[in-house]
mmCIF file of C-alpha atoms in Angstrom:
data_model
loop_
_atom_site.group_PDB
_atom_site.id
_atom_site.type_symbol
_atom_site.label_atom_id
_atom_site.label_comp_id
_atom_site.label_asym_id
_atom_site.label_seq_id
_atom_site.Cartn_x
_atom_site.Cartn_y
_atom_site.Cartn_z
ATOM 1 C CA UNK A 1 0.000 0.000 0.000
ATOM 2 C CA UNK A 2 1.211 3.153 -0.779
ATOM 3 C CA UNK A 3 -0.357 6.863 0.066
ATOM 4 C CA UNK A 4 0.753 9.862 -0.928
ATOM 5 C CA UNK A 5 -0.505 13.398 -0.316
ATOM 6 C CA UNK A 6 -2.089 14.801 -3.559
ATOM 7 C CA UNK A 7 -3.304 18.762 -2.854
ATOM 8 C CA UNK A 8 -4.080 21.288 -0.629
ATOM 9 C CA UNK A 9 -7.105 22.754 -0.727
ATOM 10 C CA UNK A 10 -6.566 26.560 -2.090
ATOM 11 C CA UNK A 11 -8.981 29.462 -2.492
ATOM 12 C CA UNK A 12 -10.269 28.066 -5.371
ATOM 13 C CA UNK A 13 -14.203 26.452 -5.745
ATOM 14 C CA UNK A 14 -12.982 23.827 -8.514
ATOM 15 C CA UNK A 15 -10.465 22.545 -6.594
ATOM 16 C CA UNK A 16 -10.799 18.673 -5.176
ATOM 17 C CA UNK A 17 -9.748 17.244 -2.309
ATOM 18 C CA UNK A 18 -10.154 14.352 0.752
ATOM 19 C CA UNK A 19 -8.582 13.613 3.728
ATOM 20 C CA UNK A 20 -8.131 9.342 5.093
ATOM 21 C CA UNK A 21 -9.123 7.718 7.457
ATOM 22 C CA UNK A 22 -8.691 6.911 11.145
ATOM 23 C CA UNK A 23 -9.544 9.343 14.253
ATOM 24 C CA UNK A 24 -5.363 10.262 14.548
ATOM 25 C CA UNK A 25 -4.719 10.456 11.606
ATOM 26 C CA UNK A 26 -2.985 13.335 10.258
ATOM 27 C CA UNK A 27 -2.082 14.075 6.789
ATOM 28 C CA UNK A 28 -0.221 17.451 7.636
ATOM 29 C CA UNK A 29 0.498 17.071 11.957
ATOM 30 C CA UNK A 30 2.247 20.425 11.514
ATOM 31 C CA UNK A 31 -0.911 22.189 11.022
ATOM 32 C CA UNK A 32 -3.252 19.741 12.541
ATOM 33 C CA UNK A 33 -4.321 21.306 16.664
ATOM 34 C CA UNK A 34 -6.085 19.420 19.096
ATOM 35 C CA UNK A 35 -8.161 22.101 21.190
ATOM 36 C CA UNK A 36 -9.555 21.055 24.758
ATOM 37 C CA UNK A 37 -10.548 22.737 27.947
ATOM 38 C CA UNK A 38 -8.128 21.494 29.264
ATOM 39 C CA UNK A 39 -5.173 24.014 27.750
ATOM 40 C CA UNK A 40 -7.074 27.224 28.248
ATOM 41 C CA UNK A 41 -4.476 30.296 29.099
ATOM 42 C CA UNK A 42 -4.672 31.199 32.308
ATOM 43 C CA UNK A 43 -3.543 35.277 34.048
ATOM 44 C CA UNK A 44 -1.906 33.030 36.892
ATOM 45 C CA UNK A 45 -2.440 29.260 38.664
ATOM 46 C CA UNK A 46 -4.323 30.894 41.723
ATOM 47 C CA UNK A 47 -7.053 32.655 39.433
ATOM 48 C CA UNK A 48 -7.454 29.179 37.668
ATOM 49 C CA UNK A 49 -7.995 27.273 41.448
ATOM 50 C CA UNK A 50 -10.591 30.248 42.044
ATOM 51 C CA UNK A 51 -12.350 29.406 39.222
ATOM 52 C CA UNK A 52 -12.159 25.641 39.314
ATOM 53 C CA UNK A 53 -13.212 25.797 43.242
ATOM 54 C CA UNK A 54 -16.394 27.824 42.338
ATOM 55 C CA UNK A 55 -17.479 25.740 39.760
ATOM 56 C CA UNK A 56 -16.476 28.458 36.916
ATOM 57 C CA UNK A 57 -14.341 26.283 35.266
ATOM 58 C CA UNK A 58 -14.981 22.626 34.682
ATOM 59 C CA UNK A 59 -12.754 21.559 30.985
ATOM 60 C CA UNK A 60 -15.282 18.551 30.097
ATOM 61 C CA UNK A 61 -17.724 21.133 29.133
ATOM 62 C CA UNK A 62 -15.374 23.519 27.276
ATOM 63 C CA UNK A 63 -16.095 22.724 23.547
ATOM 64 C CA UNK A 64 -15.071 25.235 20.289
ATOM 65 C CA UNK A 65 -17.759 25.039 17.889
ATOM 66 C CA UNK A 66 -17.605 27.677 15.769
ATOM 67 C CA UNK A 67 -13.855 29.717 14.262
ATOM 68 C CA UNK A 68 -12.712 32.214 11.924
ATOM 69 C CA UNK A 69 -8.994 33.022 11.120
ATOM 70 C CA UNK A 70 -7.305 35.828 11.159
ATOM 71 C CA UNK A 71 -3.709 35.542 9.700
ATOM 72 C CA UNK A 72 -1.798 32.605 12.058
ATOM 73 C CA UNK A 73 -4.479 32.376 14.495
ATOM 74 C CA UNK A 74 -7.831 30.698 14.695
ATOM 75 C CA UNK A 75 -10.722 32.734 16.559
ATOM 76 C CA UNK A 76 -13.331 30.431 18.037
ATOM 77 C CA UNK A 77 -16.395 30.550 19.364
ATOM 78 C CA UNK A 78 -17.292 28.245 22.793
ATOM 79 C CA UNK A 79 -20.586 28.397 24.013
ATOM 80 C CA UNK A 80 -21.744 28.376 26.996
ATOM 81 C CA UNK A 81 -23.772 25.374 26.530
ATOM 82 C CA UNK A 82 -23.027 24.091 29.651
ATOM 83 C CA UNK A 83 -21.462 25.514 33.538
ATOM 84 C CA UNK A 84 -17.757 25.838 33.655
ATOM 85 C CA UNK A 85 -16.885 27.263 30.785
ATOM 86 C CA UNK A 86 -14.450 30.525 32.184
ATOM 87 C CA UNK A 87 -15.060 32.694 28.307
ATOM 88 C CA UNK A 88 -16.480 31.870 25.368
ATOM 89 C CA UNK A 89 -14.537 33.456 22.581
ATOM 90 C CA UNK A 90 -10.528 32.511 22.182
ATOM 91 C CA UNK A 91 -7.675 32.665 20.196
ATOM 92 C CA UNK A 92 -5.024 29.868 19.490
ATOM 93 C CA UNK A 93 -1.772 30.469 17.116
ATOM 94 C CA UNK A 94 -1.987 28.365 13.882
ATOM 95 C CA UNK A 95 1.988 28.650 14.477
ATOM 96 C CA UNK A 96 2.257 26.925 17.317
ATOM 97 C CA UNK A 97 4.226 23.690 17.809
ATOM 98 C CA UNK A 98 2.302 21.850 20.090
ATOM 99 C CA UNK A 99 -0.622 19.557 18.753
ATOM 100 C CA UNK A 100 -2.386 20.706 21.571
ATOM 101 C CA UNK A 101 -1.522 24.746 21.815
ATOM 102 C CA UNK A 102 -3.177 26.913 24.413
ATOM 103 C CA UNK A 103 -6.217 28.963 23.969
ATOM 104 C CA UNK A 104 -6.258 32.402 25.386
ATOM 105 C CA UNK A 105 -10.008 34.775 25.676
ATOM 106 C CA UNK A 106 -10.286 37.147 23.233
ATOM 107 C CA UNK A 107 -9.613 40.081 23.259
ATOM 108 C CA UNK A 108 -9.365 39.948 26.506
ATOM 109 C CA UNK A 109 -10.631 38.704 30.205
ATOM 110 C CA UNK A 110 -13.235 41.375 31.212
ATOM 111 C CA UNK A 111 -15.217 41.191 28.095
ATOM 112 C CA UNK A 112 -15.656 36.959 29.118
ATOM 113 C CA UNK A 113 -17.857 37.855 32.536
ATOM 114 C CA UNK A 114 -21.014 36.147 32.512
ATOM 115 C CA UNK A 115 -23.651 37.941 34.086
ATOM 116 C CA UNK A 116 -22.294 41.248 32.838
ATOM 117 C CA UNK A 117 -24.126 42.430 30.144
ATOM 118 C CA UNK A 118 -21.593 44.668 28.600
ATOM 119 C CA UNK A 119 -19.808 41.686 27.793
ATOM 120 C CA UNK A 120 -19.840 38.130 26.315
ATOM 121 C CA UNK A 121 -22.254 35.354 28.022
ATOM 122 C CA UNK A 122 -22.626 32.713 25.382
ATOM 123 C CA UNK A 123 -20.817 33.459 21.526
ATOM 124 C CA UNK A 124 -22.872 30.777 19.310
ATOM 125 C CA UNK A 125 -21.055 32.365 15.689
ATOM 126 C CA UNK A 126 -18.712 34.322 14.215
ATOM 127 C CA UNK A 127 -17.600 36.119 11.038
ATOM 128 C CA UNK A 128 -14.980 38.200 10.249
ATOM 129 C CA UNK A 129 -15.378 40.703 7.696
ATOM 130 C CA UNK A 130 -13.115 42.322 4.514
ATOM 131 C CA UNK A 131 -12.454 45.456 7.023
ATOM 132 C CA UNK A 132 -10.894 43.252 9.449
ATOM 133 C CA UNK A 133 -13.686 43.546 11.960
ATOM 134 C CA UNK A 134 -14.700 40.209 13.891
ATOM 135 C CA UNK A 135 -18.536 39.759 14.234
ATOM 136 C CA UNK A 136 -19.771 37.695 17.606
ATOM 137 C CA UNK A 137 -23.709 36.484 17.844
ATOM 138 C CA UNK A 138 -24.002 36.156 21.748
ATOM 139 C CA UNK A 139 -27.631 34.793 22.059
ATOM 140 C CA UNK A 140 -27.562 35.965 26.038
ATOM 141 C CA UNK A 141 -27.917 32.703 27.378
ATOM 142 C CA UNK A 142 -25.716 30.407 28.983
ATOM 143 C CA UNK A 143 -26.129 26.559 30.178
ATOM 144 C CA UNK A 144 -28.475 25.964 27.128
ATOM 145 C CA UNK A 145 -27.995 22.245 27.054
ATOM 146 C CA UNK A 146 -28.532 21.917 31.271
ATOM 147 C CA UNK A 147 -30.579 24.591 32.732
ATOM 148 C CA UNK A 148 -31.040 27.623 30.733
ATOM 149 C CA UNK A 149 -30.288 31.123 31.669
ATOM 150 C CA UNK A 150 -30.991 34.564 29.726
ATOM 151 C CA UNK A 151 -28.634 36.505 31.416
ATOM 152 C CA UNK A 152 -28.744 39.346 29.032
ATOM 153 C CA UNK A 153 -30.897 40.412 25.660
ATOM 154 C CA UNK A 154 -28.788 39.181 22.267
ATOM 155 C CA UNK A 155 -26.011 41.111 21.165
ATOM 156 C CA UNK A 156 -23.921 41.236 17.604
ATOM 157 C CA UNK A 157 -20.556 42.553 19.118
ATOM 158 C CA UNK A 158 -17.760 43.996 16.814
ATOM 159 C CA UNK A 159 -14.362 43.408 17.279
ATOM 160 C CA UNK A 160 -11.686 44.822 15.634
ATOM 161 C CA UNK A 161 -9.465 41.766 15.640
ATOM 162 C CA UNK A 162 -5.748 44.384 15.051
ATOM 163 C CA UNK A 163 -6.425 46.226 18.515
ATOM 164 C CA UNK A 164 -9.222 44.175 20.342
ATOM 165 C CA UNK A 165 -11.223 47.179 20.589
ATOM 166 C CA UNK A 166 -14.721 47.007 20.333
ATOM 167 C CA UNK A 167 -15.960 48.728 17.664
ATOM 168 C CA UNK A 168 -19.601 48.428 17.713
ATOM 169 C CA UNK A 169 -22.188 46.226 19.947
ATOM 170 C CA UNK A 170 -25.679 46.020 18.079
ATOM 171 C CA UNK A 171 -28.275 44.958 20.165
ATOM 172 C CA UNK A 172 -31.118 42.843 19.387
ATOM 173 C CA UNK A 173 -33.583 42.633 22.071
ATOM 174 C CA UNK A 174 -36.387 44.515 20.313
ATOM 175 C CA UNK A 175 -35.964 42.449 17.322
ATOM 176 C CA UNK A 176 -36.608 38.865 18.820
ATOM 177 C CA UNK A 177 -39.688 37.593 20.365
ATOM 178 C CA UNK A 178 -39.541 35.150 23.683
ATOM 179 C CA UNK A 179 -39.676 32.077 20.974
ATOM 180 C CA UNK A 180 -37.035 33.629 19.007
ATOM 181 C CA UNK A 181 -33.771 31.073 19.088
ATOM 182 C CA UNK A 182 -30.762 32.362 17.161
ATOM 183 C CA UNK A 183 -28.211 30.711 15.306
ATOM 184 C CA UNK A 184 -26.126 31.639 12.665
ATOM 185 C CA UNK A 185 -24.385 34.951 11.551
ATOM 186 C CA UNK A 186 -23.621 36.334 7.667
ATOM 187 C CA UNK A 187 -21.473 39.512 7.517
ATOM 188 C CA UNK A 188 -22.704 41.367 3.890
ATOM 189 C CA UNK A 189 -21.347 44.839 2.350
ATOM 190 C CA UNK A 190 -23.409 46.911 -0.014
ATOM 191 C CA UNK A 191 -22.222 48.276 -2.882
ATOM 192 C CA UNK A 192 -22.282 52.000 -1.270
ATOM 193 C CA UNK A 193 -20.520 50.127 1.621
ATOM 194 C CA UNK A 194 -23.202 49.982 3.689
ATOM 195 C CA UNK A 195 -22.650 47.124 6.653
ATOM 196 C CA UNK A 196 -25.909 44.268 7.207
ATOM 197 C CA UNK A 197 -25.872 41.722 9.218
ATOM 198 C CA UNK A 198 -27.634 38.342 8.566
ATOM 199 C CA UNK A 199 -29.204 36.453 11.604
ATOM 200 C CA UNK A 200 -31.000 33.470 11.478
ATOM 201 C CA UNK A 201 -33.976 32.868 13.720
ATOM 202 C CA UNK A 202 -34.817 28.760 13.701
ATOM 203 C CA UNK A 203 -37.846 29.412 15.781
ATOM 204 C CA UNK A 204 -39.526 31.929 14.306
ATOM 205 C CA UNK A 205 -38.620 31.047 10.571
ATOM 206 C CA UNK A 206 -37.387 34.440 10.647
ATOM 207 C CA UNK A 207 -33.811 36.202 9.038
ATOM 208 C CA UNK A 208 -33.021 39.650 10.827
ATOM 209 C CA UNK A 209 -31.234 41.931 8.895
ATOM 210 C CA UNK A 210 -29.043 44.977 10.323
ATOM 211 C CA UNK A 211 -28.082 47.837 9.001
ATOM 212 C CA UNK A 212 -25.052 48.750 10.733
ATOM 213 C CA UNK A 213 -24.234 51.906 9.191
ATOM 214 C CA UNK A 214 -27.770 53.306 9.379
ATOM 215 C CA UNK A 215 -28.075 51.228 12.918
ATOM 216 C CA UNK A 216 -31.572 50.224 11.948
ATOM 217 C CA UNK A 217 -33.224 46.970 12.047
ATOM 218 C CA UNK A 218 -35.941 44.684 10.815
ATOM 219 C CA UNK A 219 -37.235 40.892 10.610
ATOM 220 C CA UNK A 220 -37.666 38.793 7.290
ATOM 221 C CA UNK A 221 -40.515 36.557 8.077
ATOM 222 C CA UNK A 222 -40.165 33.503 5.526
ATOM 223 C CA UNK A 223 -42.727 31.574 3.203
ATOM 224 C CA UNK A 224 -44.017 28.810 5.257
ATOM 225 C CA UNK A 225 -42.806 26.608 2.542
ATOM 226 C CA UNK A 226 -39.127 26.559 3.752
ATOM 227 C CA UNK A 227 -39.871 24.546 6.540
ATOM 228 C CA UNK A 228 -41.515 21.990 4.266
ATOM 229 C CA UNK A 229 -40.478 18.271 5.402
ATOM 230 C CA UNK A 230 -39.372 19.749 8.635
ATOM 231 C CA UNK A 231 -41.487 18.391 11.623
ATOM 232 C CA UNK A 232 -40.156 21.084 13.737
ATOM 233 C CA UNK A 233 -38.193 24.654 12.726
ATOM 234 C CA UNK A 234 -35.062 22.899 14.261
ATOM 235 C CA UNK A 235 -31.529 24.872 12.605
ATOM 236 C CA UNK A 236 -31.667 27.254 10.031
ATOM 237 C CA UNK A 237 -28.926 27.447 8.490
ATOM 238 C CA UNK A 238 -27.177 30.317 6.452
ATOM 239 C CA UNK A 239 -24.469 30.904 3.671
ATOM 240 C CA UNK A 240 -23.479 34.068 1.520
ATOM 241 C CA UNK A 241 -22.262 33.255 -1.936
ATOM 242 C CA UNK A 242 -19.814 36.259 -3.675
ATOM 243 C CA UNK A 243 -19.998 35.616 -7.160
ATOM 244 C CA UNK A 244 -17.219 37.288 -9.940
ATOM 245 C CA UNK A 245 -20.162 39.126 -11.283
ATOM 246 C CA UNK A 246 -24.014 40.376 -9.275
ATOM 247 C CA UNK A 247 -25.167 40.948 -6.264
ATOM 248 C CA UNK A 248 -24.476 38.169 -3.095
ATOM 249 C CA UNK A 249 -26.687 35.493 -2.659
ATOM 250 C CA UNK A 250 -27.697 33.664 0.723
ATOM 251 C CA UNK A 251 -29.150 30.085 0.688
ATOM 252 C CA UNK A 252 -30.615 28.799 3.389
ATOM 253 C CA UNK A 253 -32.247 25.871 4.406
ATOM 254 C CA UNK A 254 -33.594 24.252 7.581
ATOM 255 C CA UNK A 255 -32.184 20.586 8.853
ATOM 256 C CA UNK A 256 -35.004 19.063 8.955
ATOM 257 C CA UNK A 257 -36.642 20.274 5.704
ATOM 258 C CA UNK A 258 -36.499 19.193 2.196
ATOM 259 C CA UNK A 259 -35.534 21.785 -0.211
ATOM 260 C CA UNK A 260 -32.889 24.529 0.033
ATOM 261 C CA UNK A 261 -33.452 28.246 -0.787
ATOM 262 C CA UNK A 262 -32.000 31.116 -1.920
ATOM 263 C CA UNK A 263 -32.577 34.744 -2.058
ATOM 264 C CA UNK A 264 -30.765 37.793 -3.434
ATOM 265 C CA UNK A 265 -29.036 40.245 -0.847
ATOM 266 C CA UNK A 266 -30.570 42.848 -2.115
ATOM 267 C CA UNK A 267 -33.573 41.933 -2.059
ATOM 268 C CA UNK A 268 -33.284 40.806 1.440
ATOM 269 C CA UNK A 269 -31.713 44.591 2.676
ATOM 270 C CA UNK A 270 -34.702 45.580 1.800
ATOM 271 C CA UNK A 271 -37.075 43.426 3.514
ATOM 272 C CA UNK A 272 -38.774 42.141 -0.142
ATOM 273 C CA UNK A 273 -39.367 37.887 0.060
ATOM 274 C CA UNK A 274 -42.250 38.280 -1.655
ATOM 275 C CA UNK A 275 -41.357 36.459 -4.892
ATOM 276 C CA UNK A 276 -37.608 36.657 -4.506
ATOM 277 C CA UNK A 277 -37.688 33.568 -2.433
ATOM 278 C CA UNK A 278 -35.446 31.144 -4.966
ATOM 279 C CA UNK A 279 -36.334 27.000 -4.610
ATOM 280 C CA UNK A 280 -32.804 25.729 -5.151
ATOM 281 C CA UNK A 281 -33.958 22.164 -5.590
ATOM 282 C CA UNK A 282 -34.530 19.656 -3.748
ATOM 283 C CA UNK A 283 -32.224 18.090 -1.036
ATOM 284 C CA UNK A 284 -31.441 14.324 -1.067
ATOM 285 C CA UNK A 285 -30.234 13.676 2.236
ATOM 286 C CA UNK A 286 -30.582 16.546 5.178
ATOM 287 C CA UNK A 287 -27.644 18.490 5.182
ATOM 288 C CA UNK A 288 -24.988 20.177 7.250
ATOM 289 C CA UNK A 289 -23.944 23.626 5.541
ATOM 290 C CA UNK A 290 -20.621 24.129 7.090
ATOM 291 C CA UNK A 291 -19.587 27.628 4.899
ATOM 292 C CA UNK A 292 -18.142 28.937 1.826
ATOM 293 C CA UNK A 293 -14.778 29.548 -0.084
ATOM 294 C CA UNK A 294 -15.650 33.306 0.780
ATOM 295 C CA UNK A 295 -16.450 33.182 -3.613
ATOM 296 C CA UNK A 296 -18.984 30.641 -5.190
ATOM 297 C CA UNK A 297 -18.494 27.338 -3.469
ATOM 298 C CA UNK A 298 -20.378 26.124 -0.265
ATOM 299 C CA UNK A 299 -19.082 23.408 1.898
ATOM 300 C CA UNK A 300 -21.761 20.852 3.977
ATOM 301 C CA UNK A 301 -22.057 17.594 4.876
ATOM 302 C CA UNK A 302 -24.988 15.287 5.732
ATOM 303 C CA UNK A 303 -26.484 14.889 8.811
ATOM 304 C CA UNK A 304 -24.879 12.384 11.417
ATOM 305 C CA UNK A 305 -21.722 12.000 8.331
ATOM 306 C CA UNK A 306 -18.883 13.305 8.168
ATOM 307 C CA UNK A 307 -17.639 13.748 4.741
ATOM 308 C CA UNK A 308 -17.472 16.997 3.527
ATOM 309 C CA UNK A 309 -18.611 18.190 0.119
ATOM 310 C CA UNK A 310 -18.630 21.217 -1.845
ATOM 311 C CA UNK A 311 -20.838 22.638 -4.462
ATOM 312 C CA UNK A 312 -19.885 25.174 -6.999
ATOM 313 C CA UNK A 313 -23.275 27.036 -6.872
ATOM 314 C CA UNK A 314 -23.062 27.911 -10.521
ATOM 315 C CA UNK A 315 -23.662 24.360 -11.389
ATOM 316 C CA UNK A 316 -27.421 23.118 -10.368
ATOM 317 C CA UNK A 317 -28.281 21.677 -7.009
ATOM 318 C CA UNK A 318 -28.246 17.809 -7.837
ATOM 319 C CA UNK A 319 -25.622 15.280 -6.231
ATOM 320 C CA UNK A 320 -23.176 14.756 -9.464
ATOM 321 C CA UNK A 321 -21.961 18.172 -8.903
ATOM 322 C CA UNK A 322 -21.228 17.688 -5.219
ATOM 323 C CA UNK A 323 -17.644 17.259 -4.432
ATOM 324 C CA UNK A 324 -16.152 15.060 -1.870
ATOM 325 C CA UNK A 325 -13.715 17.111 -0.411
ATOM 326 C CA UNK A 326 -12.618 15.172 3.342
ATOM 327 C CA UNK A 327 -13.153 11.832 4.028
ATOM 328 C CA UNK A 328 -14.562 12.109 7.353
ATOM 329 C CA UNK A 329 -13.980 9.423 10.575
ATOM 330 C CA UNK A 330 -16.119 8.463 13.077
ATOM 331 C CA UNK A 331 -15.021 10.200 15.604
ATOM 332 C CA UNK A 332 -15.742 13.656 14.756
ATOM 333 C CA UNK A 333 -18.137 15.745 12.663
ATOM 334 C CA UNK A 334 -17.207 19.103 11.068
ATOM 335 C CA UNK A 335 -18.907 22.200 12.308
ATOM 336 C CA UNK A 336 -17.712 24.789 10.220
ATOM 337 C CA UNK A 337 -15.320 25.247 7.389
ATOM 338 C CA UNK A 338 -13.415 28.711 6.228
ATOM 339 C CA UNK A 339 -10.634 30.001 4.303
ATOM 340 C CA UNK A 340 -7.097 31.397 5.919
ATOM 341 C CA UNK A 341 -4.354 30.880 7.181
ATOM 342 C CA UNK A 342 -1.575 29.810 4.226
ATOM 343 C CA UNK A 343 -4.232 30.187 1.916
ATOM 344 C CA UNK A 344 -6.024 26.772 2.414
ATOM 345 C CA UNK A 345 -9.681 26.288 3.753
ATOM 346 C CA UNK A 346 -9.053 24.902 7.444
ATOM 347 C CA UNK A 347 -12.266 22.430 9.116
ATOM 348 C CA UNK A 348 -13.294 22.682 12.786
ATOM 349 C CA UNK A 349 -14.625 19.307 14.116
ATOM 350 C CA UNK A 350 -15.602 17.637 16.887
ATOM 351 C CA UNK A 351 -17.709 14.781 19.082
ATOM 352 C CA UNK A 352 -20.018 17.510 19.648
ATOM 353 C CA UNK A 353 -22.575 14.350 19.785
ATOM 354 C CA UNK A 354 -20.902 12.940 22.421
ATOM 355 C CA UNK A 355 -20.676 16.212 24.555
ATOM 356 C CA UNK A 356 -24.659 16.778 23.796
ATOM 357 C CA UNK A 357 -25.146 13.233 25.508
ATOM 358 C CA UNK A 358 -22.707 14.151 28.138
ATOM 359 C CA UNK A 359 -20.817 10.972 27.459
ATOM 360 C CA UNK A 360 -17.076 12.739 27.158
ATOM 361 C CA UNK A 361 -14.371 11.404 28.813
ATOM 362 C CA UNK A 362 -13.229 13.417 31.935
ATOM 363 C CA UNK A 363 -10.530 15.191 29.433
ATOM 364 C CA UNK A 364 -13.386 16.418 27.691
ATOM 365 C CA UNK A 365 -14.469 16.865 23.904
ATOM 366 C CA UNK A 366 -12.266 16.010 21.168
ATOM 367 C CA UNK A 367 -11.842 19.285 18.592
ATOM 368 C CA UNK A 368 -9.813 19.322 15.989
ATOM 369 C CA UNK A 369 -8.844 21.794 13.686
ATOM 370 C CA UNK A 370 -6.641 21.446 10.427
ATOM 371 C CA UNK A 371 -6.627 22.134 6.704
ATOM 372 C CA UNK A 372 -8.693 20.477 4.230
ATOM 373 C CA UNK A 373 -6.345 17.855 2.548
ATOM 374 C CA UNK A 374 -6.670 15.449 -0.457
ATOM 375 C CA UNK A 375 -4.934 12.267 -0.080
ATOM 376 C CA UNK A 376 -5.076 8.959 -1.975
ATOM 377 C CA UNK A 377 -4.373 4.994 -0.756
ATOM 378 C CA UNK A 378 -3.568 2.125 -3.613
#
């Protein structure tokens, strides 16, 4: 037998690739990272005892979801899905060489304190944007998956990743209802250069847009035919395409349901659904969108799978133009995919199943995060 590394994934939508095999297996261990709880970055060893004493820090339930990258280092997201998690956005150098580098809050400590609602309880997403500005959904509630707690309305905070400043903090407790249950965040410029924001509602079968620069704000109720095949409005999920040419394009599509939409930015900026509302085709399997190339390609994977494909959206929604991209294991399932760091497309994944069940080992989750890969066995 003989294996041999073929390509790396590059910004590029046409581009093919897979990764082999077992759960420790790794095609490129120079860029592969192991993140857990356990290696979070700590001011000093007493204010780590103060926090494991009270109960504010317990690793098992420390799991990245979520990540964007911003030259060597990967930004992630760690809800607060469950008690003990000390802050819920991080940073970890892609340059580090330690499988298992240390993850430090971002930007810093006092913007991590739950119950304070001028900072971060519970980052669920995050984009970063072409001006360098990091975009953080915190829903406002923490211990989701035990007993939940608002603590504070929902917040879109922005960062500006070069100084850690905040920039801007959009709030968003007139725009949800008690049902409301948010999700996923799309970062979109206008033409003019006007800032929106993309949120999707599951609950609600609702998108709110934000206009940052104007700070105004509205809801985009959807046709009740997205949530067709769906028993319940369980993940809505959402991804921007950038074509060469036209205006952006975000598809969407519910887990559960059996078709996946579309609808032009610009249509949705200004609150019109009424006929713009695109049927994409129908979807053979439920799927997992995991993100884009940041141009025309959009990564996802079926649920409970782990292979990853990608679809050139310029070529119609039908399985001979999907991709297989990673051959997944199972032992993890990608949450999210996005360009960076040494121009590749880097995967986030994890036995976020086994956390939801609570049946970790004391060490806690596995998450691992590494480039896209193609490799081939004979």
């Amino acid at each position: 037998m003989r294996s041999a590394i073929l390509s790396v994934l590059l910004l590029a939508p046409h581009v093919r690739l897979s990764s082999a095999g077992s759960c420790d297996r790794q095609l490129l261990p120079e860029l592969s990272f192991n993140l857990a709880g356990q290696n979070l970055d700590w001011p000093c060893s007493i204010s780590r005892s103060i926090y494991e004493s009270s109960g504010r820090y317990i690793p098992r339930n420390v799991i990245a979801t979520r990540m964007q990258i911003y030259r060597d280092e990967a930004i992630v997201a760690m809800p607060r899905y469950k008690s003990g998690v000390p802050f819920t956005l991080g940073v970890t150098s892609l340059r580090s060489r330690s499988c298992t580098p240390q993850i430090s809050p971002f930007p810093n400590w006092p913007i991590q304190e739950e119950g304070n609602c001028e900072a971060l309880q519970s980052a669920v997403d995050v984009v970063l944007d072409v001006q360098d500005v990091l975009w953080v959904l915190d829903v406002g509630i923490v211990n989701t998956l035990e007993q939940p707690v608002r603590r504070c309305p929902p917040k879109v905070v922005g960062i500006n990743v070069k100084t850690g400043k905040v920039v801007k903090v959009v709030d968003l407790g007139n725009l949800v209802s008690a049902n409301s249950r948010l999700q996923y965040l799309v970062v979109d410029y206008a033409n003019d250069g006007q800032v929106f924001l993309y949120v999707s509602d599951a609950a609600t079968r609702a998108i709110i847009v934000y206009n940052v620069t104007t700070d105004n704000g509205y809801r985009v109720v959807l046709p009740k035919a997205v949530t067709l095949g769906s028993s319940r409005k369980d993940v809505l999920y959402l991804a921007l395409v950038r074509r060469s040419c036209g205006t952006p394009i975000l598809y969407f599509t519910y887990l559960g349901a059996s078709r996946l939409y579309a609808i032009r930015a610009e249509n949705l900026r200004e609150g019109k659904t009424s006929g713009t509302v695109i049927d994409v085709g129908q979807k053979h399997h439920k799927i997992v969108i995991l993100g884009t190339d940041n141009g025309s390609a959009v990564f996802f994977r079926n649920k409970g799978q782990s292979d990853v494909y990608m679809w050139n959206t310029g070529t119609a929604f039908r399985p001979d133009n999907f991709l297989l991209v990673q051959k997944g294991n199972e032992c993890r399932l990608p949450t999210q995919v996005v360009p960076g760091y040494k121009r590749l497309v880097w995967v986030i994944e994890s036995n976020f199943h086994d956390y939801i069940r609570n049946t970790v080992s004391c060490s806690g989750a596995s998450v691992s995060l590494h480039p896209l890969v193609k490799s081939c066995e004979d």
